[in-house]
mmCIF file with all atom_site columns, C-alpha atoms in Angstrom:
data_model
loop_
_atom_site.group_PDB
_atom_site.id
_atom_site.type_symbol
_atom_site.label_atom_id
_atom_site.label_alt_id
_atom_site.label_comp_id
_atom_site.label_asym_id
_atom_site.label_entity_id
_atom_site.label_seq_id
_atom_site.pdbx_PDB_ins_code
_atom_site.Cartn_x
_atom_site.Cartn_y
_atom_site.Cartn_z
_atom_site.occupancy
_atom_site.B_iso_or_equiv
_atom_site.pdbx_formal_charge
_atom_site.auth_seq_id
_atom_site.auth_comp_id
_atom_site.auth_asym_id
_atom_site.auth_atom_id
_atom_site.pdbx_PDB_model_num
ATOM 1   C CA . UNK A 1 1   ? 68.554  83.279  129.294 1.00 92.00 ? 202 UNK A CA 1
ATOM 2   C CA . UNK A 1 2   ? 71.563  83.755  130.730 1.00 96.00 ? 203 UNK A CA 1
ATOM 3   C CA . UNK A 1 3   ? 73.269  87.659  130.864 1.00 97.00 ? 204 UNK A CA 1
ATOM 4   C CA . UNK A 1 4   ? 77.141  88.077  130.059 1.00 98.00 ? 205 UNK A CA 1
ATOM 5   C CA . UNK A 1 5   ? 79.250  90.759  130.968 1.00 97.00 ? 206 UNK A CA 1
ATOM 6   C CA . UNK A 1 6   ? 82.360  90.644  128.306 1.00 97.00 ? 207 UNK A CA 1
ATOM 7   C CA . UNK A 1 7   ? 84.780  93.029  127.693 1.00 98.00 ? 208 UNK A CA 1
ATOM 8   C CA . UNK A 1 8   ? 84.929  93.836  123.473 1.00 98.00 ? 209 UNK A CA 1
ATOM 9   C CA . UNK A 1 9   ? 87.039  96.517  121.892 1.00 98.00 ? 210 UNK A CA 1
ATOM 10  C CA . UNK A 1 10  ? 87.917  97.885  125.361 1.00 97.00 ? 211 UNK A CA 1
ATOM 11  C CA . UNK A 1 11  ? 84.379  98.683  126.357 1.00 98.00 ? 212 UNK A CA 1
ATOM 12  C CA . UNK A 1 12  ? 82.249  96.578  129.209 1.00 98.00 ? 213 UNK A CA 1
ATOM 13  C CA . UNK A 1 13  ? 79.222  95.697  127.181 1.00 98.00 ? 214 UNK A CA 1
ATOM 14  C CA . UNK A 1 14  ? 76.449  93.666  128.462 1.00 97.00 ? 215 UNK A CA 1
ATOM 15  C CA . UNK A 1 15  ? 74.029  90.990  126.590 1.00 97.00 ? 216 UNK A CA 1
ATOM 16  C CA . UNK A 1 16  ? 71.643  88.316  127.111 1.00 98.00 ? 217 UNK A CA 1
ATOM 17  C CA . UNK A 1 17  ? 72.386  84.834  125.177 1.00 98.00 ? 218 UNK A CA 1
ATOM 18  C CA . UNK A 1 18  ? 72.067  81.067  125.744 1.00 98.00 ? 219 UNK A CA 1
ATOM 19  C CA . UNK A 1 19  ? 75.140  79.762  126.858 1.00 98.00 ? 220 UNK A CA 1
ATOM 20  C CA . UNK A 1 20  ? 76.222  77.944  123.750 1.00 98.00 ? 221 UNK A CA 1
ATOM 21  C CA . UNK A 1 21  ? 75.588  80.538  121.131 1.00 99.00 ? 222 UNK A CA 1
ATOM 22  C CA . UNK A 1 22  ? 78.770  81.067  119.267 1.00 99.00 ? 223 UNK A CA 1
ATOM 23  C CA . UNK A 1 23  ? 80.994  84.238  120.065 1.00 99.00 ? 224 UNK A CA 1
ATOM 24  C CA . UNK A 1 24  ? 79.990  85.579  116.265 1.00 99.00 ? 225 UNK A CA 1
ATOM 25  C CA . UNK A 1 25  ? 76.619  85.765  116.669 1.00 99.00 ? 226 UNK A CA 1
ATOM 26  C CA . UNK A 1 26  ? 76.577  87.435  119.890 1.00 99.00 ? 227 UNK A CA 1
ATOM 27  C CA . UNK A 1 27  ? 79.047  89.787  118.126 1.00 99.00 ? 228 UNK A CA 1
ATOM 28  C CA . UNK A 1 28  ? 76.669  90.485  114.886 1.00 99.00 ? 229 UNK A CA 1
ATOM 29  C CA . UNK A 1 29  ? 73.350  89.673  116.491 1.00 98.00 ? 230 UNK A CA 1
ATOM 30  C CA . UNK A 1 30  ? 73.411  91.341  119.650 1.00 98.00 ? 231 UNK A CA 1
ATOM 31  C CA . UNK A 1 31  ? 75.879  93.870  119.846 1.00 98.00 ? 232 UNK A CA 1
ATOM 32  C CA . UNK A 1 32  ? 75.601  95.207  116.001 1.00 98.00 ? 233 UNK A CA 1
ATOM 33  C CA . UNK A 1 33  ? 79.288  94.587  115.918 1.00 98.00 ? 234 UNK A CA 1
ATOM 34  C CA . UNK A 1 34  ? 78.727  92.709  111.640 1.00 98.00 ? 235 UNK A CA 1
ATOM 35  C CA . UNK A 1 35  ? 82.639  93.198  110.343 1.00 97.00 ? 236 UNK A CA 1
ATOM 36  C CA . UNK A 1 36  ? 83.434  89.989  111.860 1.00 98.00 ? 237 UNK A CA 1
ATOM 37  C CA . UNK A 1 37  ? 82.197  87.640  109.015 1.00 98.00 ? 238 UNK A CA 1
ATOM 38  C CA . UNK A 1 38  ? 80.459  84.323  108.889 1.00 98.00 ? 239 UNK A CA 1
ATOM 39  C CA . UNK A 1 39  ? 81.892  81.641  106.869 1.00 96.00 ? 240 UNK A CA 1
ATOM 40  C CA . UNK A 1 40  ? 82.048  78.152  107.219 1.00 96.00 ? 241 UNK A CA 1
ATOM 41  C CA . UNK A 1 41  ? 80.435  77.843  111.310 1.00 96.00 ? 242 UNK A CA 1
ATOM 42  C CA . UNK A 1 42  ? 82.669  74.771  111.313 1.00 97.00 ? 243 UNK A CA 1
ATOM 43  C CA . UNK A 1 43  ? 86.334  76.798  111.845 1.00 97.00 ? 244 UNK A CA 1
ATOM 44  C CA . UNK A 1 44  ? 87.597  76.089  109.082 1.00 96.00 ? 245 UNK A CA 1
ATOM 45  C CA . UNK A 1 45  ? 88.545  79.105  106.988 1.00 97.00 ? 246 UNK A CA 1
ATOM 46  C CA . UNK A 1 46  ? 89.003  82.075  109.508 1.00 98.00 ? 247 UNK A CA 1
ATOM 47  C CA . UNK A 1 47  ? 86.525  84.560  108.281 1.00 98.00 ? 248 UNK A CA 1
ATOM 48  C CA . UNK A 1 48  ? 84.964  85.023  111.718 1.00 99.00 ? 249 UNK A CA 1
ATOM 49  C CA . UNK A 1 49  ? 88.550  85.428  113.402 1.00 99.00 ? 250 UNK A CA 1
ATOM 50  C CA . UNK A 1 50  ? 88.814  87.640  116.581 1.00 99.00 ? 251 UNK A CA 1
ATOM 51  C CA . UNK A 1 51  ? 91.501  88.169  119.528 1.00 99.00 ? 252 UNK A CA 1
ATOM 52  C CA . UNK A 1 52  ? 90.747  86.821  122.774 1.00 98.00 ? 253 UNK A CA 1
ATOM 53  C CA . UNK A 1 53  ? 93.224  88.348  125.251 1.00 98.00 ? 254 UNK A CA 1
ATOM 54  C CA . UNK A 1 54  ? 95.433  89.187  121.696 1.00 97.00 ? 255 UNK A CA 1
ATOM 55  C CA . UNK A 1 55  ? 95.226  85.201  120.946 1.00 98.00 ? 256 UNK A CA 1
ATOM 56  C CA . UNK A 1 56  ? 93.820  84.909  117.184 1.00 98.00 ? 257 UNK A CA 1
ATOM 57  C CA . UNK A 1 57  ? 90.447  82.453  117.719 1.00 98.00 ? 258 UNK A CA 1
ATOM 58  C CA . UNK A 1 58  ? 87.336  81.746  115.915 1.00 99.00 ? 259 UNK A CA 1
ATOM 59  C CA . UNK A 1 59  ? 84.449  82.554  117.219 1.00 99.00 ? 260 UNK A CA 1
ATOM 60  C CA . UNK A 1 60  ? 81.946  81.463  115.334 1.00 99.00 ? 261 UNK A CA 1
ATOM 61  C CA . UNK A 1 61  ? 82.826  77.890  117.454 1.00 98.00 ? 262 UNK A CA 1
ATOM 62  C CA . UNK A 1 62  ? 83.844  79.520  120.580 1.00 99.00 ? 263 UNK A CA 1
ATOM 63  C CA . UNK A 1 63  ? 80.245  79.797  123.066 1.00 99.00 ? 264 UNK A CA 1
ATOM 64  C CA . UNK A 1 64  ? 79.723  83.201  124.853 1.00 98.00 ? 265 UNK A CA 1
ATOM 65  C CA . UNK A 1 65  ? 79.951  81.135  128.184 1.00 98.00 ? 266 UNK A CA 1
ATOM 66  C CA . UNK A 1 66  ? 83.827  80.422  127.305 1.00 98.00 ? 267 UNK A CA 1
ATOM 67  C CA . UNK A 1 67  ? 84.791  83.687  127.258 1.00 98.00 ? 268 UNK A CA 1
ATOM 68  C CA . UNK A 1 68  ? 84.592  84.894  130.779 1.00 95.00 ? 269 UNK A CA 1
ATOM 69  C CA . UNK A 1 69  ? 86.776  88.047  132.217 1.00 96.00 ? 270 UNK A CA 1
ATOM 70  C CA . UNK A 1 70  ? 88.601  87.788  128.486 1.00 98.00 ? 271 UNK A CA 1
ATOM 71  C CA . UNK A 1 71  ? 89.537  91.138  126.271 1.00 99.00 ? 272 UNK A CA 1
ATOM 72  C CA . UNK A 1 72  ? 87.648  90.002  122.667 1.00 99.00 ? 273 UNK A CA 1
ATOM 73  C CA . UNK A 1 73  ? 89.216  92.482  120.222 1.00 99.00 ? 274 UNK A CA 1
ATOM 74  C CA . UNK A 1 74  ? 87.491  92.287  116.814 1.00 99.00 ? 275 UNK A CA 1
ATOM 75  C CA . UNK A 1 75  ? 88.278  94.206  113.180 1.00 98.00 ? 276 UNK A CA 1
ATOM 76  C CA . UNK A 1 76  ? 86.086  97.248  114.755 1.00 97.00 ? 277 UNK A CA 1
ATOM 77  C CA . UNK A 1 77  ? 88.262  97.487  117.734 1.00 98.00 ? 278 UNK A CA 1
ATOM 78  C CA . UNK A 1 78  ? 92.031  97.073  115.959 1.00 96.00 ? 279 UNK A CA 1
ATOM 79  C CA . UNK A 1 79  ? 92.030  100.578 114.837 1.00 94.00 ? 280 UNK A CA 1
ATOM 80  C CA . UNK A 1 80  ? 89.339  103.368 115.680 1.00 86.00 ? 281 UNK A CA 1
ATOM 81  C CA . UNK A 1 81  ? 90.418  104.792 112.348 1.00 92.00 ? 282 UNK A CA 1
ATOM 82  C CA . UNK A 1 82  ? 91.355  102.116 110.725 1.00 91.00 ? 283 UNK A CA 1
ATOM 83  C CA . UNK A 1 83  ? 95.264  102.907 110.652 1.00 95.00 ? 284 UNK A CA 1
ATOM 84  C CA . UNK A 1 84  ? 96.265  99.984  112.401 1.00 97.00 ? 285 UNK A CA 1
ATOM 85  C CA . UNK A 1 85  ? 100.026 98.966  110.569 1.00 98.00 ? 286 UNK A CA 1
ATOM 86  C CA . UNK A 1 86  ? 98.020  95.638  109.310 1.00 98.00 ? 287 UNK A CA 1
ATOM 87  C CA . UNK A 1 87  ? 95.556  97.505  107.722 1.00 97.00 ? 288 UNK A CA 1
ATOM 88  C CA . UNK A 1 88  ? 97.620  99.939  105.950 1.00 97.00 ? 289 UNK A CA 1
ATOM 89  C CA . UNK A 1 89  ? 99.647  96.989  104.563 1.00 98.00 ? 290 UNK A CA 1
ATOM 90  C CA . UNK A 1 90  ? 96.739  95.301  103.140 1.00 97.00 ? 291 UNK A CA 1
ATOM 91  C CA . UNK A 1 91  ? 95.654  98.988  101.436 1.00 96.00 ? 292 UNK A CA 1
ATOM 92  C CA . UNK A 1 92  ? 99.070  99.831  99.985  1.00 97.00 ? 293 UNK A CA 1
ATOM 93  C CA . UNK A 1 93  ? 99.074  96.159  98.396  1.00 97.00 ? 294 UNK A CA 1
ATOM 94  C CA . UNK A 1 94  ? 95.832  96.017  97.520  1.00 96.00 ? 295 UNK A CA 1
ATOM 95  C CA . UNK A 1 95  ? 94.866  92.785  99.051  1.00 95.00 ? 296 UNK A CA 1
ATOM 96  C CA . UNK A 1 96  ? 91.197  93.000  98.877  1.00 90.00 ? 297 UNK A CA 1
ATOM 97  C CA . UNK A 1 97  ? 89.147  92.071  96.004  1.00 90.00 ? 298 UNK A CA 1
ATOM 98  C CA . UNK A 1 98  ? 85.451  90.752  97.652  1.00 91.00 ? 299 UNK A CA 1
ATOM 99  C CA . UNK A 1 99  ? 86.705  91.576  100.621 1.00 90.00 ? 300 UNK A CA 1
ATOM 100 C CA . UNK A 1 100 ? 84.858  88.845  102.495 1.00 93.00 ? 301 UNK A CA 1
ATOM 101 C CA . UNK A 1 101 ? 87.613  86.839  104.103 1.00 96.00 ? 302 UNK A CA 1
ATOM 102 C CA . UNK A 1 102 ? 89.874  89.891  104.886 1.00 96.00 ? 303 UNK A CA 1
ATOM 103 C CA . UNK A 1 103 ? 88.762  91.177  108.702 1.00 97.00 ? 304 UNK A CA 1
ATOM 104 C CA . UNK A 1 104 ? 90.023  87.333  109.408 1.00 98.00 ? 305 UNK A CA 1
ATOM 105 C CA . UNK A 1 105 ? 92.643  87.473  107.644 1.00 98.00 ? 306 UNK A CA 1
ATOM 106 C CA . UNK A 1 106 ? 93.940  90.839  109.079 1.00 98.00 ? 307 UNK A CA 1
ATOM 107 C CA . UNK A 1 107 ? 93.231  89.752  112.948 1.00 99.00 ? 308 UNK A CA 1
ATOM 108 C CA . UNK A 1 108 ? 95.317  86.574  112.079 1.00 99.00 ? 309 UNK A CA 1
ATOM 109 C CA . UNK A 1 109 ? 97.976  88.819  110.766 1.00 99.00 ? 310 UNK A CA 1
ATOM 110 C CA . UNK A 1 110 ? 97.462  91.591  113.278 1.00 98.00 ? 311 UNK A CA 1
ATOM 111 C CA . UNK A 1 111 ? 97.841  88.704  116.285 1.00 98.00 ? 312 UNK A CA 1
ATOM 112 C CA . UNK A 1 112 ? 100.825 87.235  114.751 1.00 98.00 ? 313 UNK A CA 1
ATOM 113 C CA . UNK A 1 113 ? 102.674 90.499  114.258 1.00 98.00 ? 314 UNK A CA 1
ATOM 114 C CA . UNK A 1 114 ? 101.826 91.032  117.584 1.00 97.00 ? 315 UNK A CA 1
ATOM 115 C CA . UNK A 1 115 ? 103.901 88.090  119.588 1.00 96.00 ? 316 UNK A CA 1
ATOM 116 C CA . UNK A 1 116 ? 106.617 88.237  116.666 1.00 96.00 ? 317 UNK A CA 1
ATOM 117 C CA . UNK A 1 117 ? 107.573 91.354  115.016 1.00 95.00 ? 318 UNK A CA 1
ATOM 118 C CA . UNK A 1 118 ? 109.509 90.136  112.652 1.00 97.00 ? 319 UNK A CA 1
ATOM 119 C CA . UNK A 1 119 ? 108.047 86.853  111.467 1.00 98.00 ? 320 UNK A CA 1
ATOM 120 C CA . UNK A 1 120 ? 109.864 84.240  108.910 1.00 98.00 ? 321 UNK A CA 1
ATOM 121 C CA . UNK A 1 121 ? 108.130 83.581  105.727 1.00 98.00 ? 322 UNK A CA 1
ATOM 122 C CA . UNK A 1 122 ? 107.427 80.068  107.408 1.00 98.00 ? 323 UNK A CA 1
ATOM 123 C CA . UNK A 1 123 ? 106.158 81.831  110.296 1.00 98.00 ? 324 UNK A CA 1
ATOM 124 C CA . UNK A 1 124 ? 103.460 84.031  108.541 1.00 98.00 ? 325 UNK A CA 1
ATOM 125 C CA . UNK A 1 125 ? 102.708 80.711  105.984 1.00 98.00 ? 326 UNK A CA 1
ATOM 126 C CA . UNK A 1 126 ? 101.997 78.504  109.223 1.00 98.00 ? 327 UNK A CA 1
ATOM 127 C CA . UNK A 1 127 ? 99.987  81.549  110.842 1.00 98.00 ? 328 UNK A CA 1
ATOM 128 C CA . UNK A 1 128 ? 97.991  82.599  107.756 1.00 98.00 ? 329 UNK A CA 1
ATOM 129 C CA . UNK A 1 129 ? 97.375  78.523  107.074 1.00 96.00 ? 330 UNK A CA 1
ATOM 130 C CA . UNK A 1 130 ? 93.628  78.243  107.206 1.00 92.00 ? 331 UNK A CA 1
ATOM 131 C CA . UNK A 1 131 ? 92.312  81.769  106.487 1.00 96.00 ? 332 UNK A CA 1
ATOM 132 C CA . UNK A 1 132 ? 90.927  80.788  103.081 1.00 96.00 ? 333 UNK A CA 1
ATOM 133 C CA . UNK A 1 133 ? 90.829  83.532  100.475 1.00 95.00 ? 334 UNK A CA 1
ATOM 134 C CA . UNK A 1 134 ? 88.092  81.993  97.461  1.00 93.00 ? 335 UNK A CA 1
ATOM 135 C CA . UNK A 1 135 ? 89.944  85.361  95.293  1.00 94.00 ? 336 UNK A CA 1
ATOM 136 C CA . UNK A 1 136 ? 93.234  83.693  95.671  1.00 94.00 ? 337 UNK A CA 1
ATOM 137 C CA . UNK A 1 137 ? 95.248  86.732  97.207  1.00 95.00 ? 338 UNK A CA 1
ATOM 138 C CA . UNK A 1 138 ? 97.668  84.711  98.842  1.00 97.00 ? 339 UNK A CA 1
ATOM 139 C CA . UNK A 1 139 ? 100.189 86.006  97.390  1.00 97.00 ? 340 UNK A CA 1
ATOM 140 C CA . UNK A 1 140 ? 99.129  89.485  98.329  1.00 98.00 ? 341 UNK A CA 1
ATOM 141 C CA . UNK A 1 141 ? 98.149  88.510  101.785 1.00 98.00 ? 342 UNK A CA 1
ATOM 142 C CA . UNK A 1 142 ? 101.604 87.301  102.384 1.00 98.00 ? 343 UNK A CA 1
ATOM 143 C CA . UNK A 1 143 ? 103.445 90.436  100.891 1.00 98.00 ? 344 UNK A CA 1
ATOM 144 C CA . UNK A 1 144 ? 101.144 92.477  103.204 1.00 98.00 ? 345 UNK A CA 1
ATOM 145 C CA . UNK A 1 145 ? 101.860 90.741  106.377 1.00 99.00 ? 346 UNK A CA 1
ATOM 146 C CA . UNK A 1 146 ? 105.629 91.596  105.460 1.00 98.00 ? 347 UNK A CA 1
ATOM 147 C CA . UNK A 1 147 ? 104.828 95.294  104.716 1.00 98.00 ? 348 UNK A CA 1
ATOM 148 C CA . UNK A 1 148 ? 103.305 95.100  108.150 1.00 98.00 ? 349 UNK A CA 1
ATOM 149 C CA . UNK A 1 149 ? 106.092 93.745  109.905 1.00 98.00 ? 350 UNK A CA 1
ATOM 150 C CA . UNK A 1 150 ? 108.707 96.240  108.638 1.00 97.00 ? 351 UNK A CA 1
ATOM 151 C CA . UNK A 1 151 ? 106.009 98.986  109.791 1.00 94.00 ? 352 UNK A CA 1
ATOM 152 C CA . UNK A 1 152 ? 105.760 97.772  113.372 1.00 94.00 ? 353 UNK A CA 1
ATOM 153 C CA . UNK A 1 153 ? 109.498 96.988  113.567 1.00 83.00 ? 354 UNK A CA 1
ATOM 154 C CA . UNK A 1 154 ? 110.026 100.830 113.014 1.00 72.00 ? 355 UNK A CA 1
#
């Protein structure tokens, strides 16, 4: 089995995997790292979403052996304390009800807000497009990512 040096959250962290096991599972499996969620394992509604050199991507389709010398950020490394300006959007709006699809949903957000800091509504619509939310917070989601922008833009 192959070993893989990858850089996550800032830290140079070593692991053994087959070459085609999906980015998530190293993640949950073999580094402990479990907020990034499984969903769908086809890429379909974002719930595994991570940043690969700040790029919003799903790993639960993207193999170990495609990351290479790439920075993989996931909802453990955004914030140490969890203050990230995404993150305190979603808790002043109160996004979360199961809470399942939201570390996707805030990397999306968080990668967005970080190439635009002051997105259009269209912007954020086409960016959130495929995180699915089965609580229906869209609404919520949206209003969040706005909060967020007006915090960065500060």
């Amino acid at each position: 089995m192959p070993t893989y040096q990858i850089k996550i959250n800032g830290k140079s962290l070593q692991t053994e995997a087959d070459s085609d096991t999906p980015l998530l599972w190293v993640l949950r499996d073999n580094l402990g790292l479990v907020g990034t969620k499984y969903g769908c394992g086809i890429s379909q509604c974002g719930a595994c979403t991570v940043h690969l050199n700040g790029v919003a991507v799903r790993s639960c389709s993207l193999p170990i052996s495609a990351v290479g010398s790439k920075a993989v950020t996931t909802i453990e490394g955004l914030s140490e304390k969890g203050d990230h300006p995404v993150q305190q959007a979603w808790n002043e709006v109160d996004v979360a009800q199961c809470g399942y699809c939201q570390a996707g949903q805030i990397m999306t957000a968080a990668a967005l807000l970080g190439k635009k800091s002051k997105p259009t509504d269209q912007e954020i619509e086409t960016a959130m497009n495929g995180n699915i939310c089965r609580c229906g917070t869209y609404h919520r989601i949206h209003e969040a990512v706005v909060l967020a922008s007006t915090k960065i833009s500060k």
